[in-house]
Amino acid sequence: MEKKTLAAVAGLVAGTLFAATKGRERLALSRAKHPGPGGHVRMAKRIAGQIPYYAHVDERFFRADGCDASVAARRRAGFERLAALYAERFPKTLALTAETREGLSDLQFTGRYRVPFPFAATVRQHLPVGAFMARADGAWLTDLDGNRFVDLTGSYGVNLFGNDFYKATMREALDSAEPLGGVLGSYHPAVADNVRRLQALSGLDEVSFHMSGTEAVMQAVRLARYHTGKRRLVRFAGAYHGWWGEVQPGIGNPVPADHTLTLADQSEQTLAVLGKRTDIACVLVNPLQALHPNRGAPSDSQLVDSARTAGADLPAYIAWLHRLAETCRANGIVLVFDEVFMGFRLAPGSVARAWGIDPDMIVWGKTLGGGLPIGVLTGRAALMKRWRDDRPVDICFARGTFNAHPYVMAATDAFLRRLDSPEVAALYDGMAERWDARAARLNALFAGNGLPLAVAHLATVWTILYTRPSRYNWMLQYYLRAEGLALSWVGTGRLIFSLDIDDALFEQIAARIVAAARAMLADGWWDGPVATNKQLKRQALKESIGARLRGG
Ligand SMILES: Cc1ncc(COP(=O)(O)O)c(C=O)c1O
């Protein structure tokens, strides 16, 4: 009897202690989350599921901010002028785009998310954006109608050295891979050179080749889990690591990513959690977050007001990453630098190494493929191993039909060999200062012209910020296209420059951006009633609630 009581008391105490520990863990975890929507991915997804569709059409399209009739008339005239210009200038490109859209899911998706959804239907109807280009030469793209645009799309980040550079690497690959052709399984000799060069660039022991950045990230996480025996992966709020479900919890992913923790970047509480928890296999770092810590990539479809901010305190970010690396090392967590985007863009190789950090794994992609699709994982030998000597059947399987494809390997080799050339070295020489000066120059032009704009940037990755509260900032992308500037589907959220852009061309680009913004200013889009960003957000929220009450 006494024994039973004792056991019950011991059980109660153990249970209470367990509950207290769990409670403390949960509290620590919630403190390590960023308070913004990027930090609360499940809640953001739940809210997204509640927002109904509604559209601003006719007069409402021009007066969503409650501007007076004369401003609305100026906006309408500007909009109609642009629409006429698009129709006249891009007939063939737009006709083929319209014809293809129905059968091409991706085109339908990007077309829907260029601007905030209440405005999208009218914009799509009158200012459709051509999806086709016929030619690239240097920093210029030519559409099917012969219009030339300066390429600010950066091909999602692939285009680092200029379009001509990749034409050359792909042409060279075509020649050198041609004797072997599409044979898979055996390697083209370029593979050997790539392995050697990537070992040197990463400072890591082994390399595996994949077909995309997403896949290489998957492999990094899978191996980290295999070797640590832990399941959780940590990503930082807002950071993109490809579209695999487990690195994309929340909006965009139809199922919950239960093993993913989204923690705050540059946070002491995050370091505390990483220092204590015993279930974390790896931490993923995307150095691009230095430009917008704890937030997702800026897209014009989110421009409901002018609250977009960006800007890097690089020394502080780097100092924190050093502490992150120490914490991971001390607690047996695999540190993965995802350099798919920023690798080679911030330094002639690894960003982590340029910042004095030695991660356990580095993921590469985009520009490394010399214009062809690639993902690469480099890592410490002990982590890259896909079997256990003492448990030979317990393997970590990873294959991929097209991994190390001869043409991709030859183009990658052409890319890596050119890194050693004096021409490429010259592009990196003084790069940070050059792009800082160019951003400062454009900001001075904005200020000098009384334009409510500013740019923030991390080297060649730029984002346009809006300094006067407005609901119509997304219109700028249409004025920019009219000035012959090609943008990606996220519009002014991300301009990606290639390093072959010289000072003279930059001046031209700056002049075009200023001309576009001046036209937009003259057309009244920034002349709405004086309001704060908070008020504009509230306006949009009210519309949403109204639509919901109407049965949306
Ligand atoms: C940092 C980062 N990781 C991974 C990926 C995914 O690469 P991919 O689109 O080649 O699958 C991207 C793509 O934008 C990226 O920027």
Tab-separated table of N, CA and C in Angstrom, residues 358-505:
chain	number	residue	atom	x	y	z
A	358	ASP	N	32.263	28.633	-41.321
A	358	ASP	CA	32.475	27.308	-41.913
A	358	ASP	C	31.254	26.438	-41.674
A	359	PRO	N	30.285	26.470	-42.570
A	359	PRO	CA	29.107	25.614	-42.366
A	359	PRO	C	29.462	24.150	-42.611
A	360	ASP	N	28.564	23.251	-42.189
A	360	ASP	CA	28.782	21.821	-42.434
A	360	ASP	C	28.430	21.453	-43.864
A	361	MET	N	27.498	22.211	-44.404
A	361	MET	CA	27.065	21.956	-45.781
A	361	MET	C	26.793	23.293	-46.473
A	362	ILE	N	27.041	23.321	-47.773
A	362	ILE	CA	26.654	24.497	-48.569
A	362	ILE	C	25.871	23.983	-49.772
A	363	VAL	N	24.730	24.622	-50.020
A	363	VAL	CA	23.921	24.263	-51.187
A	363	VAL	C	24.115	25.343	-52.248
A	364	TRP	N	24.278	24.894	-53.487
A	364	TRP	CA	24.526	25.813	-54.594
A	364	TRP	C	23.509	25.550	-55.700
A	365	GLY	N	23.428	26.480	-56.634
A	365	GLY	CA	22.523	26.259	-57.768
A	365	GLY	C	22.555	27.449	-58.704
A	366	LYS	N	21.470	27.680	-59.357
A	366	LYS	CA	21.259	28.810	-60.270
A	366	LYS	C	22.452	29.087	-61.184
A	367	THR	N	23.212	30.143	-60.900
A	367	THR	CA	24.247	30.602	-61.842
A	367	THR	C	25.349	29.569	-62.051
A	368	LEU	N	25.566	28.707	-61.057
A	368	LEU	CA	26.631	27.710	-61.139
A	368	LEU	C	26.467	26.794	-62.350
A	369	GLY	N	25.228	26.585	-62.791
A	369	GLY	CA	24.985	25.690	-63.921
A	369	GLY	C	25.375	26.291	-65.262
A	370	GLY	N	25.945	27.473	-65.270
A	370	GLY	CA	26.379	28.083	-66.528
A	370	GLY	C	25.220	28.250	-67.507
A	371	GLY	N	24.004	28.422	-66.983
A	371	GLY	CA	22.841	28.633	-67.846
A	371	GLY	C	21.941	27.407	-67.912
A	372	LEU	N	22.377	26.268	-67.398
A	372	LEU	CA	21.549	25.053	-67.405
A	372	LEU	C	21.109	24.724	-65.968
A	373	PRO	N	20.046	23.903	-65.847
A	373	PRO	CA	19.462	23.681	-64.503
A	373	PRO	C	20.342	22.835	-63.594
A	374	ILE	N	20.518	23.316	-62.371
A	374	ILE	CA	21.403	22.585	-61.453
A	374	ILE	C	21.066	22.850	-59.987
A	375	GLY	N	21.469	21.909	-59.146
A	375	GLY	CA	21.534	22.076	-57.700
A	375	GLY	C	22.742	21.268	-57.269
A	376	VAL	N	23.474	21.786	-56.326
A	376	VAL	CA	24.679	21.081	-55.870
A	376	VAL	C	24.723	21.134	-54.357
A	377	LEU	N	25.104	20.011	-53.773
A	377	LEU	CA	25.325	19.994	-52.328
A	377	LEU	C	26.794	19.691	-52.086
A	378	THR	N	27.428	20.519	-51.249
A	378	THR	CA	28.787	20.206	-50.804
A	378	THR	C	28.731	20.060	-49.288
A	379	GLY	N	29.516	19.106	-48.774
A	379	GLY	CA	29.436	18.901	-47.325
A	379	GLY	C	30.609	18.128	-46.765
A	380	ARG	N	30.630	18.089	-45.441
A	380	ARG	CA	31.667	17.302	-44.765
A	380	ARG	C	31.461	15.831	-45.082
A	381	ALA	N	32.568	15.076	-45.209
A	381	ALA	CA	32.481	13.670	-45.617
A	381	ALA	C	31.553	12.881	-44.704
A	382	ALA	N	31.676	13.105	-43.406
A	382	ALA	CA	30.885	12.309	-42.465
A	382	ALA	C	29.390	12.531	-42.661
A	383	LEU	N	29.018	13.727	-43.158
A	383	LEU	CA	27.600	14.020	-43.349
A	383	LEU	C	27.104	13.601	-44.728
A	384	MET	N	28.000	13.540	-45.687
A	384	MET	CA	27.592	13.237	-47.061
A	384	MET	C	27.454	11.727	-47.300
A	385	LYS	N	27.994	10.931	-46.384
A	385	LYS	CA	27.999	9.474	-46.533
A	385	LYS	C	26.570	8.933	-46.467
A	386	ARG	N	26.243	8.024	-47.408
A	386	ARG	CA	24.851	7.567	-47.512
A	386	ARG	C	24.647	6.159	-46.959
A	387	TRP	N	25.582	5.680	-46.205
A	387	TRP	CA	25.419	4.363	-45.568
A	387	TRP	C	26.145	4.364	-44.236
A	388	ARG	N	25.913	3.292	-43.459
A	388	ARG	CA	26.615	3.128	-42.179
A	388	ARG	C	27.465	1.876	-42.289
A	389	ASP	N	28.744	2.028	-41.916
A	389	ASP	CA	29.624	0.862	-41.997
A	389	ASP	C	29.111	-0.284	-41.127
A	390	ASP	N	28.577	0.060	-39.949
A	390	ASP	CA	28.161	-1.002	-39.024
A	390	ASP	C	26.717	-1.446	-39.236
A	391	ARG	N	25.958	-0.773	-40.063
A	391	ARG	CA	24.562	-1.166	-40.356
A	391	ARG	C	24.347	-1.018	-41.862
A	392	PRO	N	24.938	-1.923	-42.640
A	392	PRO	CA	25.037	-1.703	-44.097
A	392	PRO	C	23.696	-1.595	-44.821
A	393	VAL	N	22.629	-2.066	-44.190
A	393	VAL	CA	21.341	-2.023	-44.892
A	393	VAL	C	20.592	-0.712	-44.620
A	394	ASP	N	21.006	-0.012	-43.586
A	394	ASP	CA	20.346	1.241	-43.201
A	394	ASP	C	20.949	2.411	-43.990
A	395	ILE	N	20.542	2.514	-45.237
A	395	ILE	CA	21.156	3.524	-46.111
A	395	ILE	C	20.310	4.799	-46.170
A	396	CYS	N	20.889	5.849	-46.729
A	396	CYS	CA	20.155	7.101	-46.982
A	396	CYS	C	20.139	7.269	-48.491
A	397	PHE	N	19.005	6.966	-49.085
A	397	PHE	CA	18.938	6.847	-50.542
A	397	PHE	C	18.749	8.207	-51.215
A	398	ALA	N	19.514	8.437	-52.237
A	398	ALA	CA	19.313	9.656	-53.039
A	398	ALA	C	19.828	9.411	-54.446
A	399	ARG	N	18.971	9.530	-55.401
A	399	ARG	CA	19.396	9.424	-56.798
A	399	ARG	C	18.704	10.534	-57.579
A	400	GLY	N	18.657	10.410	-58.856
A	400	GLY	CA	17.994	11.415	-59.693
A	400	GLY	C	18.466	11.168	-61.116
A	401	THR	N	17.523	10.815	-61.989
A	401	THR	CA	17.891	10.394	-63.347
A	401	THR	C	18.881	11.357	-64.014
A	402	PHE	N	18.566	12.625	-63.929
A	402	PHE	CA	19.372	13.576	-64.693
A	402	PHE	C	20.529	14.191	-63.897
A	403	ASN	N	20.763	13.709	-62.681
A	403	ASN	CA	21.903	14.246	-61.904
A	403	ASN	C	23.201	14.123	-62.705
A	404	ALA	N	24.010	15.137	-62.685
A	404	ALA	CA	25.301	15.125	-63.385
A	404	ALA	C	25.129	14.880	-64.886
A	405	HIS	N	24.078	15.441	-65.457
A	405	HIS	CA	23.855	15.339	-66.903
A	405	HIS	C	25.069	15.923	-67.652
A	406	PRO	N	25.527	15.246	-68.700
A	406	PRO	CA	26.758	15.701	-69.370
A	406	PRO	C	26.739	17.169	-69.790
A	407	TYR	N	25.613	17.630	-70.338
A	407	TYR	CA	25.583	19.024	-70.804
A	407	TYR	C	25.622	19.998	-69.628
A	408	VAL	N	24.924	19.630	-68.558
A	408	VAL	CA	24.912	20.495	-67.371
A	408	VAL	C	26.311	20.535	-66.750
A	409	MET	N	26.925	19.372	-66.682
A	409	MET	CA	28.277	19.316	-66.089
A	409	MET	C	29.277	20.106	-66.939
A	410	ALA	N	29.125	20.024	-68.259
A	410	ALA	CA	30.045	20.759	-69.133
A	410	ALA	C	29.821	22.272	-68.992
A	411	ALA	N	28.553	22.687	-68.862
A	411	ALA	CA	28.275	24.127	-68.706
A	411	ALA	C	28.749	24.609	-67.332
A	412	THR	N	28.588	23.759	-66.324
A	412	THR	CA	29.064	24.103	-64.975
A	412	THR	C	30.577	24.261	-64.981
A	413	ASP	N	31.215	23.361	-65.673
A	413	ASP	CA	32.679	23.422	-65.760
A	413	ASP	C	33.116	24.706	-66.479
A	414	ALA	N	32.376	25.033	-67.545
A	414	ALA	CA	32.704	26.263	-68.281
A	414	ALA	C	32.530	27.473	-67.366
A	415	PHE	N	31.498	27.440	-66.530
A	415	PHE	CA	31.273	28.527	-65.568
A	415	PHE	C	32.437	28.603	-64.576
A	416	LEU	N	32.773	27.471	-63.984
A	416	LEU	CA	33.788	27.472	-62.920
A	416	LEU	C	35.163	27.864	-63.456
A	417	ARG	N	35.477	27.402	-64.661
A	417	ARG	CA	36.795	27.759	-65.201
A	417	ARG	C	36.890	29.253	-65.474
A	418	ARG	N	35.796	29.841	-65.920
A	418	ARG	CA	35.820	31.289	-66.192
A	418	ARG	C	35.984	32.126	-64.920
A	419	LEU	N	35.639	31.528	-63.782
A	419	LEU	CA	35.813	32.276	-62.525
A	419	LEU	C	37.266	32.704	-62.322
A	420	ASP	N	38.168	31.919	-62.896
A	420	ASP	CA	39.589	32.226	-62.735
A	420	ASP	C	40.083	33.280	-63.730
A	421	SER	N	39.221	33.687	-64.671
A	421	SER	CA	39.706	34.583	-65.737
A	421	SER	C	39.818	36.026	-65.230
A	422	PRO	N	40.725	36.804	-65.821
A	422	PRO	CA	40.857	38.202	-65.399
A	422	PRO	C	39.585	39.009	-65.657
A	423	GLU	N	38.826	38.635	-66.710
A	423	GLU	CA	37.591	39.386	-67.012
A	423	GLU	C	36.587	39.247	-65.854
A	424	VAL	N	36.459	38.026	-65.358
A	424	VAL	CA	35.508	37.811	-64.262
A	424	VAL	C	36.052	38.438	-62.975
A	425	ALA	N	37.345	38.308	-62.765
A	425	ALA	CA	37.945	38.924	-61.565
A	425	ALA	C	37.662	40.428	-61.563
A	426	ALA	N	37.706	41.043	-62.749
A	426	ALA	CA	37.473	42.491	-62.839
A	426	ALA	C	36.032	42.838	-62.449
A	427	LEU	N	35.096	41.938	-62.767
A	427	LEU	CA	33.688	42.202	-62.410
A	427	LEU	C	33.495	42.208	-60.896
A	428	TYR	N	34.278	41.362	-60.211
A	428	TYR	CA	34.165	41.306	-58.749
A	428	TYR	C	34.948	42.430	-58.067
A	429	ASP	N	35.926	42.924	-58.759
A	429	ASP	CA	36.804	43.923	-58.158
A	429	ASP	C	36.004	45.199	-57.830
A	430	GLY	N	35.922	45.558	-56.579
A	430	GLY	CA	35.194	46.766	-56.169
A	430	GLY	C	33.684	46.648	-56.323
A	431	MET	N	33.199	45.405	-56.427
A	431	MET	CA	31.766	45.186	-56.714
A	431	MET	C	30.852	45.847	-55.675
A	432	ALA	N	31.129	45.590	-54.390
A	432	ALA	CA	30.234	46.098	-53.341
A	432	ALA	C	30.164	47.621	-53.403
A	433	GLU	N	31.326	48.270	-53.541
A	433	GLU	CA	31.359	49.740	-53.558
A	433	GLU	C	30.624	50.271	-54.797
A	434	ARG	N	30.822	49.568	-55.935
A	434	ARG	CA	30.205	50.037	-57.182
A	434	ARG	C	28.675	50.018	-57.057
A	435	TRP	N	28.152	48.910	-56.529
A	435	TRP	CA	26.691	48.803	-56.456
A	435	TRP	C	26.133	49.671	-55.335
A	436	ASP	N	26.909	49.877	-54.286
A	436	ASP	CA	26.489	50.832	-53.242
A	436	ASP	C	26.369	52.235	-53.850
A	437	ALA	N	27.376	52.590	-54.634
A	437	ALA	CA	27.389	53.937	-55.221
A	437	ALA	C	26.222	54.103	-56.193
A	438	ARG	N	25.914	53.053	-56.940
A	438	ARG	CA	24.808	53.139	-57.895
A	438	ARG	C	23.466	53.291	-57.166
A	439	ALA	N	23.306	52.549	-56.069
A	439	ALA	CA	22.062	52.685	-55.294
A	439	ALA	C	21.956	54.108	-54.737
A	440	ALA	N	23.088	54.631	-54.248
A	440	ALA	CA	23.084	55.992	-53.697
A	440	ALA	C	22.738	57.001	-54.798
A	441	ARG	N	23.268	56.768	-55.987
A	441	ARG	CA	23.003	57.658	-57.118
A	441	ARG	C	21.510	57.681	-57.450
A	442	LEU	N	20.901	56.493	-57.511
A	442	LEU	CA	19.474	56.433	-57.835
A	442	LEU	C	18.646	57.090	-56.723
A	443	ASN	N	19.030	56.850	-55.492
A	443	ASN	CA	18.295	57.475	-54.384
A	443	ASN	C	18.406	58.994	-54.442
A	444	ALA	N	19.587	59.493	-54.844
A	444	ALA	CA	19.753	60.946	-54.984
A	444	ALA	C	18.856	61.465	-56.113
A	445	LEU	N	18.756	60.705	-57.200
A	445	LEU	CA	17.877	61.117	-58.309
A	445	LEU	C	16.414	61.141	-57.852
A	446	PHE	N	16.025	60.155	-57.075
A	446	PHE	CA	14.645	60.138	-56.557
A	446	PHE	C	14.397	61.399	-55.726
A	447	ALA	N	15.325	61.667	-54.824
A	447	ALA	CA	15.151	62.823	-53.939
A	447	ALA	C	15.128	64.111	-54.757
A	448	GLY	N	16.054	64.231	-55.703
A	448	GLY	CA	16.165	65.448	-56.519
A	448	GLY	C	14.924	65.692	-57.356
A	449	ASN	N	14.228	64.622	-57.721
A	449	ASN	CA	13.032	64.758	-58.552
A	449	ASN	C	11.737	64.739	-57.744
A	450	GLY	N	11.885	64.766	-56.425
A	450	GLY	CA	10.694	64.768	-55.568
A	450	GLY	C	9.858	63.503	-55.715
A	451	LEU	N	10.505	62.393	-55.936
A	451	LEU	CA	9.767	61.137	-56.127
A	451	LEU	C	9.705	60.350	-54.818
A	452	PRO	N	8.548	59.792	-54.496
A	452	PRO	CA	8.407	59.105	-53.201
A	452	PRO	C	8.954	57.685	-53.229
A	453	LEU	N	10.207	57.564	-53.629
A	453	LEU	CA	10.811	56.248	-53.807
A	453	LEU	C	12.197	56.207	-53.199
A	454	ALA	N	12.637	54.984	-52.912
A	454	ALA	CA	14.027	54.756	-52.481
A	454	ALA	C	14.361	53.321	-52.845
A	455	VAL	N	15.641	53.020	-52.989
A	455	VAL	CA	15.997	51.609	-53.184
A	455	VAL	C	16.808	51.125	-51.996
A	456	ALA	N	16.597	49.854	-51.680
A	456	ALA	CA	17.461	49.167	-50.709
A	456	ALA	C	18.085	48.011	-51.472
A	457	HIS	N	19.257	47.592	-51.056
A	457	HIS	CA	19.915	46.569	-51.877
A	457	HIS	C	20.934	45.765	-51.092
A	458	LEU	N	21.227	44.596	-51.616
A	458	LEU	CA	22.344	43.788	-51.166
A	458	LEU	C	23.109	43.472	-52.445
A	459	ALA	N	24.201	44.190	-52.658
A	459	ALA	CA	24.966	44.093	-53.913
A	459	ALA	C	24.027	44.303	-55.098
A	460	THR	N	23.811	43.260	-55.920
A	460	THR	CA	23.040	43.434	-57.156
A	460	THR	C	21.574	43.045	-57.005
A	461	VAL	N	21.146	42.767	-55.783
A	461	VAL	CA	19.735	42.442	-55.553
A	461	VAL	C	19.089	43.673	-54.930
A	462	TRP	N	18.137	44.257	-55.661
A	462	TRP	CA	17.548	45.529	-55.239
A	462	TRP	C	16.056	45.391	-55.019
A	463	THR	N	15.546	46.258	-54.152
A	463	THR	CA	14.090	46.334	-53.995
A	463	THR	C	13.700	47.810	-53.918
A	464	ILE	N	12.598	48.135	-54.564
A	464	ILE	CA	12.143	49.539	-54.532
A	464	ILE	C	11.208	49.726	-53.346
A	465	LEU	N	11.475	50.773	-52.585
A	465	LEU	CA	10.643	51.105	-51.422
A	465	LEU	C	9.834	52.362	-51.733
A	466	TYR	N	8.704	52.492	-51.070
A	466	TYR	CA	7.788	53.597	-51.339
A	466	TYR	C	7.675	54.452	-50.088
A	467	THR	N	7.924	55.736	-50.237
A	467	THR	CA	8.065	56.555	-49.041
A	467	THR	C	6.811	57.384	-48.725
A	468	ARG	N	5.810	57.352	-49.617
A	468	ARG	CA	4.558	58.063	-49.321
A	468	ARG	C	3.434	57.008	-49.276
A	469	PRO	N	2.661	56.971	-48.201
A	469	PRO	CA	1.633	55.931	-48.128
A	469	PRO	C	0.687	55.979	-49.329
A	470	SER	N	0.536	54.854	-49.984
A	470	SER	CA	-0.322	54.801	-51.171
A	470	SER	C	-0.795	53.377	-51.391
A	471	ARG	N	-1.962	53.252	-52.015
A	471	ARG	CA	-2.475	51.920	-52.350
A	471	ARG	C	-2.110	51.526	-53.777
A	472	TYR	N	-1.406	52.420	-54.484
A	472	TYR	CA	-1.214	52.193	-55.923
A	472	TYR	C	0.247	52.020	-56.343
A	473	ASN	N	1.127	51.740	-55.389
A	473	ASN	CA	2.547	51.638	-55.740
A	473	ASN	C	2.823	50.581	-56.816
A	474	TRP	N	2.001	49.539	-56.825
A	474	TRP	CA	2.207	48.453	-57.789
A	474	TRP	C	2.076	48.926	-59.236
A	475	MET	N	1.488	50.107	-59.447
A	475	MET	CA	1.386	50.630	-60.821
A	475	MET	C	2.759	50.931	-61.412
A	476	LEU	N	3.741	51.158	-60.533
A	476	LEU	CA	5.060	51.563	-61.055
A	476	LEU	C	5.617	50.525	-62.025
A	477	GLN	N	5.390	49.250	-61.744
A	477	GLN	CA	5.969	48.226	-62.622
A	477	GLN	C	5.480	48.389	-64.067
A	478	TYR	N	4.248	48.902	-64.246
A	478	TYR	CA	3.711	49.053	-65.611
A	478	TYR	C	4.330	50.264	-66.312
A	479	TYR	N	4.645	51.279	-65.537
A	479	TYR	CA	5.356	52.440	-66.100
A	479	TYR	C	6.797	52.052	-66.431
A	480	LEU	N	7.389	51.203	-65.610
A	480	LEU	CA	8.773	50.774	-65.866
A	480	LEU	C	8.842	49.964	-67.157
A	481	ARG	N	7.870	49.081	-67.354
A	481	ARG	CA	7.866	48.286	-68.601
A	481	ARG	C	7.702	49.206	-69.809
A	482	ALA	N	6.870	50.226	-69.647
A	482	ALA	CA	6.680	51.171	-70.751
A	482	ALA	C	7.975	51.903	-71.078
A	483	GLU	N	8.860	52.016	-70.092
A	483	GLU	CA	10.162	52.674	-70.314
A	483	GLU	C	11.211	51.676	-70.806
A	484	GLY	N	10.798	50.446	-71.078
A	484	GLY	CA	11.740	49.468	-71.625
A	484	GLY	C	12.600	48.794	-70.567
A	485	LEU	N	12.017	48.512	-69.421
A	485	LEU	CA	12.737	47.766	-68.394
A	485	LEU	C	11.986	46.454	-68.152
A	486	ALA	N	12.692	45.342	-68.271
A	486	ALA	CA	12.047	44.039	-68.066
A	486	ALA	C	12.157	43.645	-66.603
A	487	LEU	N	10.997	43.303	-66.012
A	487	LEU	CA	10.950	42.912	-64.595
A	487	LEU	C	10.400	41.502	-64.478
A	488	SER	N	10.726	40.847	-63.390
A	488	SER	CA	10.143	39.534	-63.158
A	488	SER	C	8.725	39.718	-62.628
A	489	TRP	N	8.043	38.617	-62.376
A	489	TRP	CA	6.625	38.715	-61.993
A	489	TRP	C	6.416	39.331	-60.620
A	490	VAL	N	7.465	39.441	-59.794
A	490	VAL	CA	7.284	40.101	-58.493
A	490	VAL	C	7.444	41.620	-58.617
A	491	GLY	N	7.658	42.095	-59.827
A	491	GLY	CA	7.661	43.528	-60.100
A	491	GLY	C	8.801	44.265	-59.428
A	492	THR	N	8.458	45.366	-58.748
A	492	THR	CA	9.507	46.209	-58.175
A	492	THR	C	10.034	45.643	-56.851
A	493	GLY	N	9.478	44.522	-56.418
A	493	GLY	CA	9.968	43.884	-55.187
A	493	GLY	C	11.393	43.407	-55.343
A	494	ARG	N	11.726	43.014	-56.554
A	494	ARG	CA	13.086	42.516	-56.735
A	494	ARG	C	13.613	42.804	-58.132
A	495	LEU	N	14.610	43.668	-58.183
A	495	LEU	CA	15.328	43.894	-59.425
A	495	LEU	C	16.671	43.179	-59.251
A	496	ILE	N	17.056	42.421	-60.256
A	496	ILE	CA	18.325	41.700	-60.155
A	496	ILE	C	19.225	42.151	-61.305
A	497	PHE	N	20.329	42.756	-60.934
A	497	PHE	CA	21.247	43.284	-61.942
A	497	PHE	C	22.346	42.272	-62.251
A	498	SER	N	22.825	42.299	-63.485
A	498	SER	CA	23.978	41.462	-63.831
A	498	SER	C	25.231	42.338	-63.808
A	499	LEU	N	26.348	41.673	-63.553
A	499	LEU	CA	27.584	42.432	-63.321
A	499	LEU	C	28.152	43.060	-64.599
A	500	ASP	N	27.618	42.690	-65.754
A	500	ASP	CA	28.131	43.282	-67.003
A	500	ASP	C	27.540	44.674	-67.245
A	501	ILE	N	26.654	45.123	-66.397
A	501	ILE	CA	26.065	46.470	-66.563
A	501	ILE	C	27.116	47.514	-66.168
A	502	ASP	N	27.493	48.316	-67.150
A	502	ASP	CA	28.534	49.316	-66.855
A	502	ASP	C	27.897	50.639	-66.423
A	503	ASP	N	28.755	51.602	-66.101
A	503	ASP	CA	28.232	52.870	-65.564
A	503	ASP	C	27.291	53.565	-66.548
A	504	ALA	N	27.650	53.502	-67.842
A	504	ALA	CA	26.826	54.202	-68.834
A	504	ALA	C	25.439	53.568	-68.906
A	505	LEU	N	25.408	52.230	-68.918
A	505	LEU	CA	24.102	51.576	-68.980
A	505	LEU	C	23.337	51.814	-67.679
